[in-house]
XYZ file of C-alpha atoms in Angstrom:
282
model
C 0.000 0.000 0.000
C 1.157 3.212 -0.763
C 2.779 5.423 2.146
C 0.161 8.676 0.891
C -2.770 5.895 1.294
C -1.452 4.460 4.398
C -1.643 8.339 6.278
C -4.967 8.882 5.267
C -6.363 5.681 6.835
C -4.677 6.130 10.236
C -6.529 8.451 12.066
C -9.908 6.145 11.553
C -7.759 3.244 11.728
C -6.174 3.540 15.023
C -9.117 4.391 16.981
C -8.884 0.201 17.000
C -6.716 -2.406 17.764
C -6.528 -3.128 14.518
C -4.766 0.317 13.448
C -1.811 -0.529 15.865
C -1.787 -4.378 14.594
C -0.970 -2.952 11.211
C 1.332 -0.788 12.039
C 3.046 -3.597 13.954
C 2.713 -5.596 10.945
C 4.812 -2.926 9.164
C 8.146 -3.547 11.637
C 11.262 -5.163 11.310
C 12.068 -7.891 13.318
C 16.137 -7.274 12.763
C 16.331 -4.484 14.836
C 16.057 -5.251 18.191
C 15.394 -7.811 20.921
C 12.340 -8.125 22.761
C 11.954 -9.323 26.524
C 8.051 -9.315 27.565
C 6.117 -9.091 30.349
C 8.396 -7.938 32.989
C 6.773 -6.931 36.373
C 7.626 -3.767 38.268
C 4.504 -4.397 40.963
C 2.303 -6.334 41.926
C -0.765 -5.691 40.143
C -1.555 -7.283 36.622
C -0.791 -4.028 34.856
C 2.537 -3.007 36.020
C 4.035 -5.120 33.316
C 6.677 -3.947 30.583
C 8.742 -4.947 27.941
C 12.051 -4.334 27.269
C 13.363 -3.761 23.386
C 17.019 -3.719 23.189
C 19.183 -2.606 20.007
C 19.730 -5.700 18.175
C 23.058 -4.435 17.084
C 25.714 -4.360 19.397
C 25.850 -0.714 20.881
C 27.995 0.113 24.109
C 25.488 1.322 26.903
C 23.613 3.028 25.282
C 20.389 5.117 26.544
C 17.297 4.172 27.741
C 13.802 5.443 27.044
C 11.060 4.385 29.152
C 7.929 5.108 27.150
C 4.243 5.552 28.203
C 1.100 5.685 26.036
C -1.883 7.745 25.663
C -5.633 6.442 25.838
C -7.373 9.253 28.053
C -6.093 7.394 31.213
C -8.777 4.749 30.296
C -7.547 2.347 28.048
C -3.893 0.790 26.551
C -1.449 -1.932 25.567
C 1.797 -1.972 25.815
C 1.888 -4.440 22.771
C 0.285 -2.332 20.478
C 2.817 -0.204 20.608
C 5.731 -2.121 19.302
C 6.316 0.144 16.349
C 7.271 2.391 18.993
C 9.455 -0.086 20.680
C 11.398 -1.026 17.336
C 11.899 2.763 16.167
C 13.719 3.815 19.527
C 15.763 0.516 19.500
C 16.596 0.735 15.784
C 18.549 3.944 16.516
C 20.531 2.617 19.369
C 18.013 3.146 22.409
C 16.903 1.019 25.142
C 12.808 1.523 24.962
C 11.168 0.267 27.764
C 7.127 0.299 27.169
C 5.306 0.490 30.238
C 1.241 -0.570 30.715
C 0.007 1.257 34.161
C -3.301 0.851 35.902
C -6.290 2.527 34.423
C -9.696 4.436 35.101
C -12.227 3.907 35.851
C -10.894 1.424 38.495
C -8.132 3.443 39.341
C -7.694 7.300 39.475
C -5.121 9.808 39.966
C -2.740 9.822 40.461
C -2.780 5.814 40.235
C -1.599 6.028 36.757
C 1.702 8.611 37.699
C 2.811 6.454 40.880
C 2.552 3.525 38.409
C 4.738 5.748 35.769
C 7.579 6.226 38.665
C 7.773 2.083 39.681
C 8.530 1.738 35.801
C 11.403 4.903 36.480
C 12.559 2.992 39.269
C 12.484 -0.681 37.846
C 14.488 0.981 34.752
C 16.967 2.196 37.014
C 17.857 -1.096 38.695
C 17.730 -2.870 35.534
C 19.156 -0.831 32.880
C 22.474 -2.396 33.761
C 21.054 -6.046 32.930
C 19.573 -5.109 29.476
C 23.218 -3.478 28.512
C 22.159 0.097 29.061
C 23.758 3.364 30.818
C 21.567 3.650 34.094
C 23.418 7.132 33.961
C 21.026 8.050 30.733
C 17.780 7.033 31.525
C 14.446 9.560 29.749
C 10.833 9.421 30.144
C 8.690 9.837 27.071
C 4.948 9.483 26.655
C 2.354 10.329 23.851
C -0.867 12.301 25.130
C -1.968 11.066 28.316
C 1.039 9.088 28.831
C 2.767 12.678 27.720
C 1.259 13.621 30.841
C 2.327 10.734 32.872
C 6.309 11.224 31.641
C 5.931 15.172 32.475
C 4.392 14.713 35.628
C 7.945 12.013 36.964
C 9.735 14.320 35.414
C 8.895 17.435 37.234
C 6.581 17.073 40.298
C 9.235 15.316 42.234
C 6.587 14.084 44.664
C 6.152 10.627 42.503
C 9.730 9.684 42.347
C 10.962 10.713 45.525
C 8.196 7.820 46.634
C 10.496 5.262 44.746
C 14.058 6.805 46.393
C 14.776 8.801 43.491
C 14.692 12.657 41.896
C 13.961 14.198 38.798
C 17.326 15.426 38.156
C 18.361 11.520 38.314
C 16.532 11.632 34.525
C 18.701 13.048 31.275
C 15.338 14.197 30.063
C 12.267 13.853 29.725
C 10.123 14.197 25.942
C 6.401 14.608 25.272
C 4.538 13.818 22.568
C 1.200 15.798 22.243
C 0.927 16.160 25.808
C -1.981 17.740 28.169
C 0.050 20.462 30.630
C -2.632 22.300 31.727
C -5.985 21.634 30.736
C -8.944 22.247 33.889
C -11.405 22.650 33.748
C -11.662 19.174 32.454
C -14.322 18.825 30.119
C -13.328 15.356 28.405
C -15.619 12.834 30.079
C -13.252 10.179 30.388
C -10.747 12.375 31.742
C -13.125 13.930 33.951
C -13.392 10.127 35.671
C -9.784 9.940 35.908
C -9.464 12.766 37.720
C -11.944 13.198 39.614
C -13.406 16.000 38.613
C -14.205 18.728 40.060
C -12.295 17.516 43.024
C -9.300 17.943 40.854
C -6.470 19.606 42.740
C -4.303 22.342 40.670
C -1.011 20.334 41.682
C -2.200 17.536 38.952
C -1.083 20.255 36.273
C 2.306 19.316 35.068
C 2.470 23.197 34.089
C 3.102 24.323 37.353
C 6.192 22.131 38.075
C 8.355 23.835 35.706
C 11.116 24.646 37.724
C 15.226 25.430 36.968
C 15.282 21.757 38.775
C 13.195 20.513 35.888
C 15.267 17.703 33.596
C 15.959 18.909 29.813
C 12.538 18.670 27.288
C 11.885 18.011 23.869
C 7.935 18.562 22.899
C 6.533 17.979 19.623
C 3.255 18.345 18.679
C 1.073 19.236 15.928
C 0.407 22.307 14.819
C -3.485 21.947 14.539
C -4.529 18.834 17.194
C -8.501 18.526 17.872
C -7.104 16.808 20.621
C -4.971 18.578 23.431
C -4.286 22.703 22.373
C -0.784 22.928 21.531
C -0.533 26.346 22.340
C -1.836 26.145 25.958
C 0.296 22.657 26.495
C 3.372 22.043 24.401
C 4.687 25.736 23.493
C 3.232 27.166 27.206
C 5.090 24.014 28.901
C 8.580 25.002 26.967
C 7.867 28.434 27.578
C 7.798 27.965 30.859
C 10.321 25.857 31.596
C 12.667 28.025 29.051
C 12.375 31.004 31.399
C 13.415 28.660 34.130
C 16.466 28.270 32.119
C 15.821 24.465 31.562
C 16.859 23.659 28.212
C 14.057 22.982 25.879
C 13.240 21.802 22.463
C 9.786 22.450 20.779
C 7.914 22.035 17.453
C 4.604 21.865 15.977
C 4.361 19.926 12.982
C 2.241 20.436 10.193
C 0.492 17.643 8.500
C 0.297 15.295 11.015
C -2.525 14.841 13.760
C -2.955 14.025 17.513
C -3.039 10.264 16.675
C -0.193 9.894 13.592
C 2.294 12.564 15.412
C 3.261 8.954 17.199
C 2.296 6.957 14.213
C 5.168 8.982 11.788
C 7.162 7.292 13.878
C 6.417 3.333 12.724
C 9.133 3.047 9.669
C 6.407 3.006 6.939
C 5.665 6.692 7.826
C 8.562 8.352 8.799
C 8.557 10.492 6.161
C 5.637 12.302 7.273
C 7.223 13.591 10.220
C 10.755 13.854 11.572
C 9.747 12.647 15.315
C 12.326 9.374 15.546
C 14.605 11.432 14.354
C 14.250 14.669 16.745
C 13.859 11.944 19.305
C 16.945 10.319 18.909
C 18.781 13.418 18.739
C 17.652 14.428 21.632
C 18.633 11.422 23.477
C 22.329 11.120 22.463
C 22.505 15.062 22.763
C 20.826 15.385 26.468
C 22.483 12.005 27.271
């Protein structure tokens, strides 16, 4: 199919499994090594998997990635494309399920976010990676999730650690500051309006804060880009955190992440800003 053809049917196409199963279908299995179902708790979804470089590459750095789905729904294993990309450029990628609303609420989903952070620190060593270069990264709600270890250093001082013990941190598309809540399904997750104003990631920006890339697209239906990814790097720029940002034409909320399966990465350079990032910050 052609790549043009393949863009258009994504945004309809991964509203269901069956968009991610094709994009899956689309990956090499040369480029990395895949270890699944690792537990960092106790509870049936604090499982990850592990996708190392399948080439040899001396400790290199590792990405622990989370996923969007309004808080309410995800797989890890759909999200192998994701897994393959980070690992084909020389990255650890650690993808992370975490427990979900409606039977679990904030911040649930962000303590859940740090045990990953903290298993990925004791076992970086084990899966060949630096455990001195270790970055969260997370598309929409799980862009939340990643900005919310990163810089409210509530979540991983719970787990003995600190933000600055992160390279960086990278969101994809994510919500920073967005209450009232009028999304339904987010309004469960957070129970809203008993939402407190410390569950905005936007108000963590501090010159503590790790170094940021954010990408998003320029027009997103989805999560405002101008009150979430350029206010966030605003922010955390007059901190004097370094900070990379762009909005990308072209792409939406949904294929942002999807340009970065190898049958559409020429729709948008996010693997490649992403891995520049890493080996830069790192």
């Amino acid at each position: 199919m052609p790549r043009r053809a393949w863009f258009a049917m994504l945004p309809a196409l991964l509203t269901a499994c069956s968009g991610a199963d094709l994009l899956n279908a689309t990956v090499s299995t040369d480029s990395y090594r895949r270890t699944e179902g690792l537990a960092y708790g106790a509870d049936p979804r604090q499982l990850l998997d592990v996708y190392q470089p399948a080439a040899g590459v001396s400790r290199p750095p590792l990405v622990v990635f989370f996923y969007g789905g309004s808080w309410s729904s995800g797989e890890r294993g759909d999200y192998r494309f994701v897994g393959e990309a980070l690992a084909s450029r020389g990255i650890v990628a650690v993808v992370a399920d975490y427990r979900l609303s409606p039977a679990f609420r904030y911040p649930a989903f962000v303590q859940d976010s740090a045990s990953a952070v903290r298993w990925a620190v004791d076992h970086a060593a084990e899966f060949g990676a630096d455990e001195q270069r270790i970055f969260v990264m997370g598309h929409s709600a799980g862009a939340y999730n990643a900005a919310m270890v990163a810089l409210d250093a509530r979540w991983l001082a719970a787990v003995g650690l600190a933000p600055a013990r992160l390279a960086g941190w990278i969101g994809l598309a994510g919500p920073y500051d967005f209450l009232p809540i009028g999304d339904p399904q987010t309004r469960v997750a957070f129970d809203w309006p008993q939402t407190s104003a410390d569950s905005q990631p936007i108000i963590h920006a501090s010159p503590a804060s790790p170094p940021a890339l954010l990408l998003a697209p320029a027009e997103d239906s989805v999560v405002n880009p101008q009150r979430s990814t350029l206010a966030m790097a605003a922010r955390l720029r007059a901190s004097g955190v370094r900070v990379e940002s762009e909005l990308f034409d072209g792409v939406s909320h949904v294929t942002l992440l999807a340009s970065m399966a190898q049958v559409l990465r020429s729709r948008a350079p996010v693997l490649a800003r992403v891995a520049g990032f890493v080996q830069s910050a790192g």
